[in-house]
Each structure stands twice: as C-alpha cells, then as structure tokens.
Tab-separated table of C-alpha atoms in Angstrom:
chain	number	residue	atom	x	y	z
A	1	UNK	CA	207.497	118.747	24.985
A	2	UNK	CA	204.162	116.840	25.230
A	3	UNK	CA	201.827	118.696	28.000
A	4	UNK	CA	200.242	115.829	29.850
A	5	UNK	CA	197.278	117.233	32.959
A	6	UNK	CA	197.427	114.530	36.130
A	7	UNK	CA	193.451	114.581	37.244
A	8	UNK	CA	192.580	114.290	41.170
A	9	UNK	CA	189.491	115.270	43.030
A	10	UNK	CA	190.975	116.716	46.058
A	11	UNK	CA	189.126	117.156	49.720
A	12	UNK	CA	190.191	120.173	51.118
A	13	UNK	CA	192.325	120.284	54.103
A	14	UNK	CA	192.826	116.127	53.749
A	15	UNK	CA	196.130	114.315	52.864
A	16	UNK	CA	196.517	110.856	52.288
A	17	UNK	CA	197.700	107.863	50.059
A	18	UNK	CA	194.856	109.818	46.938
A	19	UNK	CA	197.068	112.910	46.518
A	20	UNK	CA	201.109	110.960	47.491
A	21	UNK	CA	199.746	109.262	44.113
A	22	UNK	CA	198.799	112.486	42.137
A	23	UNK	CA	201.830	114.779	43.266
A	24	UNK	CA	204.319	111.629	42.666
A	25	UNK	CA	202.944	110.612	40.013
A	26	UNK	CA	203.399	114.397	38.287
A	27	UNK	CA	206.639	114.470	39.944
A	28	UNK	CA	207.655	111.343	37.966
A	29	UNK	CA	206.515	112.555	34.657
A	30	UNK	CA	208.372	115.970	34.877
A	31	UNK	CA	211.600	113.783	35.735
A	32	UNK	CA	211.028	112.018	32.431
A	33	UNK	CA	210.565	114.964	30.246
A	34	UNK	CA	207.174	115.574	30.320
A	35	UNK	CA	205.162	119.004	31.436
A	36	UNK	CA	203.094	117.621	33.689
A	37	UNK	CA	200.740	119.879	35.694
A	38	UNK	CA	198.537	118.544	38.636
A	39	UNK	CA	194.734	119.753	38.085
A	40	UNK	CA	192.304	119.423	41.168
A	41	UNK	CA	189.204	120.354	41.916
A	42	UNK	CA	187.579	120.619	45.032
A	43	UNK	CA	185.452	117.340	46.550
A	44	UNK	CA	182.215	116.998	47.979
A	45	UNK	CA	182.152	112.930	49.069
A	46	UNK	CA	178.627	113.362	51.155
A	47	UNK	CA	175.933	112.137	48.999
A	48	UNK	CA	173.089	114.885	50.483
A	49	UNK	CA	174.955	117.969	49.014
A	50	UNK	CA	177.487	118.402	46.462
A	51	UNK	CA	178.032	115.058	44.583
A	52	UNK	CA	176.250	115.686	41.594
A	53	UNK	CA	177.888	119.040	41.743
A	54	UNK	CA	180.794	117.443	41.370
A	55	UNK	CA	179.605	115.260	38.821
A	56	UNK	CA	178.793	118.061	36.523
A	57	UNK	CA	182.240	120.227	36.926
A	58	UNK	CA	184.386	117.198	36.010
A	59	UNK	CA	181.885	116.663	32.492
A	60	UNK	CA	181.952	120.325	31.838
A	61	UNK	CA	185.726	120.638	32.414
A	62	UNK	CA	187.276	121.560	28.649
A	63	UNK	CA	191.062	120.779	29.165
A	64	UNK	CA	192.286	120.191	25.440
A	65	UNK	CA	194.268	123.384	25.523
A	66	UNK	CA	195.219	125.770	26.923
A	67	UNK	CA	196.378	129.583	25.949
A	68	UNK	CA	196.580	128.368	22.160
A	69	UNK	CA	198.429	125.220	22.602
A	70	UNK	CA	197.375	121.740	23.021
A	71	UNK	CA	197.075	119.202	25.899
A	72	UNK	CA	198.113	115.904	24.813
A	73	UNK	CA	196.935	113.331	27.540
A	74	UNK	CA	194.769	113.455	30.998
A	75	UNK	CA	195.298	111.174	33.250
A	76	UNK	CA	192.331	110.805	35.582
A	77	UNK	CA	192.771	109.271	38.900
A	78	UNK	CA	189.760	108.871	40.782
A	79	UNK	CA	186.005	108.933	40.734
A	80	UNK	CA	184.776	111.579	39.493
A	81	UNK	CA	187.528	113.354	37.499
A	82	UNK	CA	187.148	110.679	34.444
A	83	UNK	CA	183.872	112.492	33.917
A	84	UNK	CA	186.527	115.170	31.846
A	85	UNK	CA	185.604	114.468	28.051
A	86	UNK	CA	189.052	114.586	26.538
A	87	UNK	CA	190.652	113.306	22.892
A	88	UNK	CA	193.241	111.584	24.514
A	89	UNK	CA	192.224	109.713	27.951
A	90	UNK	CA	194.145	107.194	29.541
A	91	UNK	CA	193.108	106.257	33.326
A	92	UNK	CA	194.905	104.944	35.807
A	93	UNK	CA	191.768	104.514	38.535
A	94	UNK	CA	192.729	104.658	42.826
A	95	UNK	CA	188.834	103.517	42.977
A	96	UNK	CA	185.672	104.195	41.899
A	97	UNK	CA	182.771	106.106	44.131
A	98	UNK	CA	182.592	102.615	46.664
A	99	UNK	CA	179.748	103.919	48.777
A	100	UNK	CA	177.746	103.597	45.423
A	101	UNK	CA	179.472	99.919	44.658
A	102	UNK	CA	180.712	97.237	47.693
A	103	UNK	CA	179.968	99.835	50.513
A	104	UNK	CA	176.493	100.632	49.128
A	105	UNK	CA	174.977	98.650	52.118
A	106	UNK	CA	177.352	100.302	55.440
A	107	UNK	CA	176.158	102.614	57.371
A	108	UNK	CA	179.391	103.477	59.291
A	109	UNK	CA	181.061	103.833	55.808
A	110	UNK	CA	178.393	106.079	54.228
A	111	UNK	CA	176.590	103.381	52.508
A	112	UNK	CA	174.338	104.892	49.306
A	113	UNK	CA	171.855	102.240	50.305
A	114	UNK	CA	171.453	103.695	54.112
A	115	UNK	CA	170.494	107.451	53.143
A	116	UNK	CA	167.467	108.569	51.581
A	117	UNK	CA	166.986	109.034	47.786
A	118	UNK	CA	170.306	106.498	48.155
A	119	UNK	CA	169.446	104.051	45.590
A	120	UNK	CA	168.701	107.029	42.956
A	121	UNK	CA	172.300	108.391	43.962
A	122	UNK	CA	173.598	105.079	42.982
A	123	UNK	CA	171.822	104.140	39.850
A	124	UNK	CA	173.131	108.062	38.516
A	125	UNK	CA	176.681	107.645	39.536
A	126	UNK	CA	176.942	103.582	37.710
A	127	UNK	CA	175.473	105.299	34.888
A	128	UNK	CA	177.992	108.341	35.107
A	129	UNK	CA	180.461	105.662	35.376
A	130	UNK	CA	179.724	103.479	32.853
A	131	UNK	CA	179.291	106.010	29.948
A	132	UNK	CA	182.947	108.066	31.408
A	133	UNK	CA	184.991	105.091	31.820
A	134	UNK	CA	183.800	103.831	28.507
A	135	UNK	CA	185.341	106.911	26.939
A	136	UNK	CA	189.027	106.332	27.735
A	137	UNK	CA	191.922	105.367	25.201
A	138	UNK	CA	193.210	102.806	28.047
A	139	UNK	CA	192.197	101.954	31.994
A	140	UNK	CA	194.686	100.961	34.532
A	141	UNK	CA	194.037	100.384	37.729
A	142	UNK	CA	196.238	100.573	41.260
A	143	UNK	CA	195.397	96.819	42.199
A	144	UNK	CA	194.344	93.893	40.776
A	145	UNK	CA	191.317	94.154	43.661
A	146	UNK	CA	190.270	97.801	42.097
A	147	UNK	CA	190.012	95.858	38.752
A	148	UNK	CA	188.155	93.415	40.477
A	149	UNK	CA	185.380	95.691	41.570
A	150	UNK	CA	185.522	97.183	38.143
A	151	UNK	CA	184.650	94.177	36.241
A	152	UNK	CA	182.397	93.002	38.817
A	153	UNK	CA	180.060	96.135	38.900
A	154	UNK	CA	180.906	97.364	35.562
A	155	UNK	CA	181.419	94.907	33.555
A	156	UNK	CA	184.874	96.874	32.219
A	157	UNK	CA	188.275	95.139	32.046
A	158	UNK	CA	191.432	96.783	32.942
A	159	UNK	CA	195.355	96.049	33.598
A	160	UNK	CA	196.668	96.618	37.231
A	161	UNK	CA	199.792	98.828	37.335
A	162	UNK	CA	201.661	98.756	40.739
A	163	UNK	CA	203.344	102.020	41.751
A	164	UNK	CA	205.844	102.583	44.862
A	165	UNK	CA	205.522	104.210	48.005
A	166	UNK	CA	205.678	108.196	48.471
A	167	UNK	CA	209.332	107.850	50.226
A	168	UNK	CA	210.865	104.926	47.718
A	169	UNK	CA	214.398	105.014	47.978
A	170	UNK	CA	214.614	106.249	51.738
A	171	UNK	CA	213.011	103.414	53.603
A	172	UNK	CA	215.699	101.384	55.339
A	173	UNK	CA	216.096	98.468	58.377
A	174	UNK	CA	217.933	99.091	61.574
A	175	UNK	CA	216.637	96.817	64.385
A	176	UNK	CA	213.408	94.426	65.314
A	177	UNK	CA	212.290	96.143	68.649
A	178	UNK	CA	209.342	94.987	70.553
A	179	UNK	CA	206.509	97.058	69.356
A	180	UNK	CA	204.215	96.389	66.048
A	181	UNK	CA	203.458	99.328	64.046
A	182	UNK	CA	200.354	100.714	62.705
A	183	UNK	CA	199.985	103.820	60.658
A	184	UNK	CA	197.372	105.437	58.445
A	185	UNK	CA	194.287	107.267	58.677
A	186	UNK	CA	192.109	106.545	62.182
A	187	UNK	CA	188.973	106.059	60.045
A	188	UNK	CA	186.597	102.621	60.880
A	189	UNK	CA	187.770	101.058	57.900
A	190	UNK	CA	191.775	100.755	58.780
A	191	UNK	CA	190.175	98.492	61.903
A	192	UNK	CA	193.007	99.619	64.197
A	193	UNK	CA	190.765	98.926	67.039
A	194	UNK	CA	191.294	95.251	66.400
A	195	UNK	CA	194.647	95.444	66.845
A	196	UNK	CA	194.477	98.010	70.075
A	197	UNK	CA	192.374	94.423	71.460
A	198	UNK	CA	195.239	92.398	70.387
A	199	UNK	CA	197.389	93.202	72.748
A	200	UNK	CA	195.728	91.159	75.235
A	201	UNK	CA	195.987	88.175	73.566
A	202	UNK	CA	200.310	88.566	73.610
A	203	UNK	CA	203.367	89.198	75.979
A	204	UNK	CA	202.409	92.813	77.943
A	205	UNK	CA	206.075	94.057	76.874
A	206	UNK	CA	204.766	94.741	73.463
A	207	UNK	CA	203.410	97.871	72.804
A	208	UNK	CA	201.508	99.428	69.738
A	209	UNK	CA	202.519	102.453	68.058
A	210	UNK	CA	200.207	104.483	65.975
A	211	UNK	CA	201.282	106.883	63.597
A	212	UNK	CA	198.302	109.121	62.083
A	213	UNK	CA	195.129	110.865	62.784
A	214	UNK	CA	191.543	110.853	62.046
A	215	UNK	CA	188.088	110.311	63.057
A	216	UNK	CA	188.542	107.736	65.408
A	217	UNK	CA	190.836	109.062	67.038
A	218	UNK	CA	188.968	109.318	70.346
A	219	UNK	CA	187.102	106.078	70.142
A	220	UNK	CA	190.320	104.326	69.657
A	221	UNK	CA	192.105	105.987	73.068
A	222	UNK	CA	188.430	104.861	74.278
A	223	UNK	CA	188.927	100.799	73.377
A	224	UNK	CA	192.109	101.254	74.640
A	225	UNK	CA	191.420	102.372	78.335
A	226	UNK	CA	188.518	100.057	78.029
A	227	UNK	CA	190.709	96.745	77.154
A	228	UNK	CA	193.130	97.811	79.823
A	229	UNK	CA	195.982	98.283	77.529
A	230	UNK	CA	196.052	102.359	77.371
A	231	UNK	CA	199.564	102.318	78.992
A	232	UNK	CA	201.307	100.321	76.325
A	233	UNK	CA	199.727	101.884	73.252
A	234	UNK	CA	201.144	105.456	71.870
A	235	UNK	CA	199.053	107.520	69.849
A	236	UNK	CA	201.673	109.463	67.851
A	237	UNK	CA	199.551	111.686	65.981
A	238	UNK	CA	201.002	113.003	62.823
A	239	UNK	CA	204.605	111.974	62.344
A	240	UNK	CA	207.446	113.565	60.198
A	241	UNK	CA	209.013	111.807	57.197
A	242	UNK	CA	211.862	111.340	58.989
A	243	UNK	CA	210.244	109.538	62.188
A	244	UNK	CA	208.002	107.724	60.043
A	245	UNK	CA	210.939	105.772	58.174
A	246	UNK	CA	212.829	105.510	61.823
A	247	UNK	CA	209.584	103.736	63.079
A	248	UNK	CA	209.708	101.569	60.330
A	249	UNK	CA	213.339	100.888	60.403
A	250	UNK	CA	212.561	99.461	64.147
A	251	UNK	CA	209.226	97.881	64.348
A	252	UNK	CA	209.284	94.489	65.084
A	253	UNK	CA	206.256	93.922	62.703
A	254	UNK	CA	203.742	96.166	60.748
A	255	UNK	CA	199.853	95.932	61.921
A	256	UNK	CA	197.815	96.626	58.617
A	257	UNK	CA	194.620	94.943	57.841
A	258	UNK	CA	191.926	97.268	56.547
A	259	UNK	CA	188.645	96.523	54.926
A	260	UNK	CA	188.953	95.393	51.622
A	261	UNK	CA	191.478	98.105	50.442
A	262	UNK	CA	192.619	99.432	46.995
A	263	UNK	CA	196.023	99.074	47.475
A	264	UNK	CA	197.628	100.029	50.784
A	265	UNK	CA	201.429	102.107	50.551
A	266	UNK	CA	201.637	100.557	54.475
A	267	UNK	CA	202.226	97.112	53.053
A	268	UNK	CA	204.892	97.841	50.279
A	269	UNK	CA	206.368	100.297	53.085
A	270	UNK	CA	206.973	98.227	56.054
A	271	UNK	CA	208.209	95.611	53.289
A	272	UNK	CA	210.482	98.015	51.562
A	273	UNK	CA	212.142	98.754	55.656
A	274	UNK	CA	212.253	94.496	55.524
A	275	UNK	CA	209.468	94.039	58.111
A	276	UNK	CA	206.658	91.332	58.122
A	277	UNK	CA	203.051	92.486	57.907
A	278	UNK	CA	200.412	91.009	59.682
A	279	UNK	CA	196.899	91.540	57.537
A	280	UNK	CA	193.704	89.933	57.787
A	281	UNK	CA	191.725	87.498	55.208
A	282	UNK	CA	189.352	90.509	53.621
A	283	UNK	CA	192.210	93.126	53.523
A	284	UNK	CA	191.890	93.450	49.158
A	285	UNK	CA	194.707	94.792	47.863
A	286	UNK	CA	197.042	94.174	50.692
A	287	UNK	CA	196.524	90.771	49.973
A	288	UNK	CA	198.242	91.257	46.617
A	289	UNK	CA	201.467	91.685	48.552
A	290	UNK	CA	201.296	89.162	51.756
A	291	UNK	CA	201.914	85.922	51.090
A	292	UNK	CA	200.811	83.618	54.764
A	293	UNK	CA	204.068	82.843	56.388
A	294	UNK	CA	206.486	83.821	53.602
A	295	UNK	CA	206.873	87.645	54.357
A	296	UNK	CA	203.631	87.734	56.497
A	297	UNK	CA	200.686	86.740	58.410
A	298	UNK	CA	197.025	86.465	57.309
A	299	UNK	CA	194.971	85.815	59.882
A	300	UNK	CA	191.035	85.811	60.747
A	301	UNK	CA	189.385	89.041	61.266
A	302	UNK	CA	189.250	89.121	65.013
A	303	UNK	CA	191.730	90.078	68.074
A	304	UNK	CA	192.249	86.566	68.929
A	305	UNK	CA	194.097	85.737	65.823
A	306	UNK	CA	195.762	88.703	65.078
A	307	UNK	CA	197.461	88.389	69.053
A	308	UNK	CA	198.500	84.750	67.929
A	309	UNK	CA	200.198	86.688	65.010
A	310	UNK	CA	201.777	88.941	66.919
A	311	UNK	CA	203.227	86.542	69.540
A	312	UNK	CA	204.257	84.425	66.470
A	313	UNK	CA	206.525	86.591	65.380
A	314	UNK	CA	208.109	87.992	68.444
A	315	UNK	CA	208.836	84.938	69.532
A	316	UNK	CA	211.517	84.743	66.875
A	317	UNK	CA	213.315	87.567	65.554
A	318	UNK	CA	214.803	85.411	63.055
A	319	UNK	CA	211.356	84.613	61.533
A	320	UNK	CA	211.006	88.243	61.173
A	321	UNK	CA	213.913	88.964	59.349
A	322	UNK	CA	213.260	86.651	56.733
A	323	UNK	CA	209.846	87.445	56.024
A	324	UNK	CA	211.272	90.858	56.181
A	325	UNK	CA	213.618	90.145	53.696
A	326	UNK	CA	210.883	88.299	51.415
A	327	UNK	CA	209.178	91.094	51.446
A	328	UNK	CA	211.539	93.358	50.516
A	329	UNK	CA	212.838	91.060	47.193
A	330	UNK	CA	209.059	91.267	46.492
A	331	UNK	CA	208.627	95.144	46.619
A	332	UNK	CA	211.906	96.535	45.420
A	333	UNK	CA	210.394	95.312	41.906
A	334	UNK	CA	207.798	98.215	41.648
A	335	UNK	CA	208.654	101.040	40.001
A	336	UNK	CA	207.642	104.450	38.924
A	337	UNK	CA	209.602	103.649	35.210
A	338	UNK	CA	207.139	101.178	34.128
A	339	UNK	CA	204.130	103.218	35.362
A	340	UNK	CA	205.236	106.503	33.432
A	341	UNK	CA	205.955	104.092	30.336
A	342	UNK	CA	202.202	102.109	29.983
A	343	UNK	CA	200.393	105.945	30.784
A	344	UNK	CA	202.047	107.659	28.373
A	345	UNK	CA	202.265	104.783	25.720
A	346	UNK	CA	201.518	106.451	21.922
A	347	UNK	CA	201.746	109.936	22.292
C-alpha cells in the first residue's frame, strides 16, 4: 500500500476552506486505497515574528520514511509546507504567501510592503518560493486564478485541478425564499459589508443572512445599524452542517464576492443547492464558476450594483431557478476521482 503524507500549515484554533481541503483531500485518498496521513505544523502568518521560523521547519522537515519504511509521495498544499525537500513531490498549491505577492501593497490585508523590514520579508520568501516550487515532480493548482498569480510572479506554469465542496453529495434545493445568503469568514476581504449596504438599494422584505464568524464581526453589526438595515440582517454565527445545507436549500440567491479569491467552496456550494450567485468583477476564482446572467450575476464592486442584482433576481423566481439549475449542470462535474488520479499519477 503506497504511504502518501497530505502537507498543510495549520493556524491553531482556525478552520476554514485551507484544512476542508487537507482533511478531504486525505479522506479521499484512504477511500481509494491509499495510507494517507495528514501532517501539519503549526503557522505563524504575521511577518514580525515567526515566518521565517516557519520557513526553516518546513526545509528541515525529513519525511522520506518513517520507522524503516518508505514514504512514497507529499503532497504540499500551501505556502510554506513545499519548503519539505522530498524525492517524490507533487503540489497541488491553495496559494502562495499573497501578502508577499498581489497583497504586498494593503495595509488592512497585512501588506509586506506596509511593515518595516517588509520588502526584505518579500524578496526572502520569492526566493524561498522560487527555489521550493522548482523542486516538485508536478504543480497543480486550486484555480486557474492561483496559476495566474503563479506565472505572473514566478514565472512557473501549472495545471488547475478543481475539487468539490466539503459536504458534496448532501447539498440539495427545497424553496427560493426571500433572503440572499452570505457565508464565510467575517474577514475585510469577503467584503460582506458591501452587501450589508445593499439592502438599501432593494425591496425592505429581503433580509441577509450571515452564516460565519470572524474579525469583522463587530464592524459589520456596526455598518449595519449605521445603514439602517440592522433589523433585517441576521448574524448567525457559526452554523451546523445541517443548517448550513437547509440555508442553502432556501436562499433565494447566494451573496459571494470577495477580493480576488483562490477559489471560493461558497460558489460551487450555493450552485450545487441550484441557487444563483451574485459576485463582483475582481472576485478571481469565483469568476471561474459565474457566468453574467447564465447561473449568475457579476456586477461592479459597489452597493449600488450589487442591490440592482439582488432586486433582479427576486423579482423573478423563475430566473432563479434556471440560473440555479445552470449552475448546478456546471458544478456536479467536479470531482474528487479526477483529483486523486492527476496527484497520485506514477507511483
């Protein structure tokens, strides 16, 4: 049975879309008759203390065996675990250290180029990156927009390689009520504060649900007292598996337009539970998925539009349901049998 070691850097005490793809991804492998063991180490993302650190456990990490017998592939997933020298390395890359690369210059997202000794930092970590990378048998990537980057900064080519969302097989519709959806991570970059303003701009029966936490939590229950629209938005904090797929199932549309993501599970969710998306025209990897006014809306980055969007679609349920249902022919082609195929290809 070949031994095969799944790579992630993991931030203690955080759970997101990072470690769904690690565990699933080792889930998948073990259903296919690999051993496949998950391997983290602990991650320091703050450039003034701990990321070379983590630089240097990743390089120094000997995984080619272990207690006499071998270990026949890694599969790194994210910056920095393809430091890991190993004889067989094949990557399959959620993104690359971004505060170093097309964040470099934002503040709010911890920007390299807005700390001191930043540009150093940066200049260290391309170099890290461009010697590891280099290394590997094969590179995949999550999106064509994190092979984008890749090529762009690095100069390294690489073959997307689409994977499902963390509950594939359970999503399902039941009805098009009138609220639009929004869940993920209440960090600046989702940009849910757009869509709290939004609601001004449509019919005051709809209402915004939000399904997650985070660090913005406050400021968003803030802009939403502030645009007068506190009563019709619920902040639903953490949800369950089960009332996440039952807020799917009934949305009347899915709000998810962050900046320039690497992939986004929301998209491929709300489509796989036959709901429209509404996204925004420098959402990245969403934009992989949403095609304008076939299963979706991209609109212009500000409240204005995305309103207009909303009141689009709730004007006409039947609208929704077929760019719900375009959708879902688009994502029920991803699957976790052609990913575990290309990683393990040759050994």
């Amino acid at each position: 049975m070949k031994k095969i070691a799944v790579l992630h850097a993991q931030i203690p005490f955080s759970h997101g879309g990072a470690e769904f793809m690690a565990e699933n991804l080792t889930k998948e492998l073990n259903k296919r008759g690999f051993w496949a063991e998950l391997v983290c180490i602990p991650f320091r993302w703050y450039p003034e203390n701990g990321l070379y650190d983590n630089l240097l456990m990743w390089r120094m990490l000997d995984l080619t065996e272990v207690n006499g017998e071998t270990i026949d592939l890694v599969i790194p997933t994210k910056f920095p675990t393809y430091g890991i020298r190993h004889p067989k390395k094949v990557i399959w890359l959620m993104h690359q250290h971004r505060a170093a690369y097309d964040l470099y210059f934002q503040k709010n997202h911890y920007g390299l180029g807005t700390v001191e000794h930043g540009s150093e930092m940066k200049k260290r970590i391309q170099k890290f990156d461009d010697l590891c990378l280099r290394e590997s048998d094969r590179i995949y990537t999550i999106s064509e927009n994190v092979s984008r980057r890749l090529s762009d900064y690095n100069g390294i080519s690489s073959e997307k390689l689409y994977h499902p969302p963390a509950l594939y097989g359970n999503y399902y519709c039941s009805q098009y009520e009138k609220y639009v959806l929004s869940v993920g991570r209440l960090d600046p970059l989702k940009r849910t504060d757009l869509m709290i303003q939004a609601l001004n701009e449509c019919d005051p029966a709809i209402r915004l649900y939000i399904a997650g936490t985070g660090p913005e939590e406050e400021n968003l229950k803030r802009t939403a007292e502030q645009e007068g629209v506190a009563d019709r938005v619920e902040f639903l904090g953490y949800v369950s598996e089960e009332r996440l797929l039952e807020l799917y199932a009934n949305a009347g549309c899915v709000y998810y337009a962050p900046v320039d993501e690497d992939y986004g599970y929301v998209t491929l969710e709300a489509f796989l539970s036959k709901k429209p998306v509404i996204t925004c025209e420098d959402s990245g990897g969403v934009l992989e998925f949403v095609r304008n006014e076939q299963n979706g809306i991209v609109c212009a980055c500000h409240s204005q539009a995305i309103g207009q969007a909303v009141s689009k679609l709730f004007q006409n349920h039947t609208t929704c349901k077929e760019y719900g249902q375009a959708g879902y022919d688009l994502a029920k082609e991803i699957s976790w049998e052609h990913v575990v195929e290309k990683l393990t290809e040759g050994i």
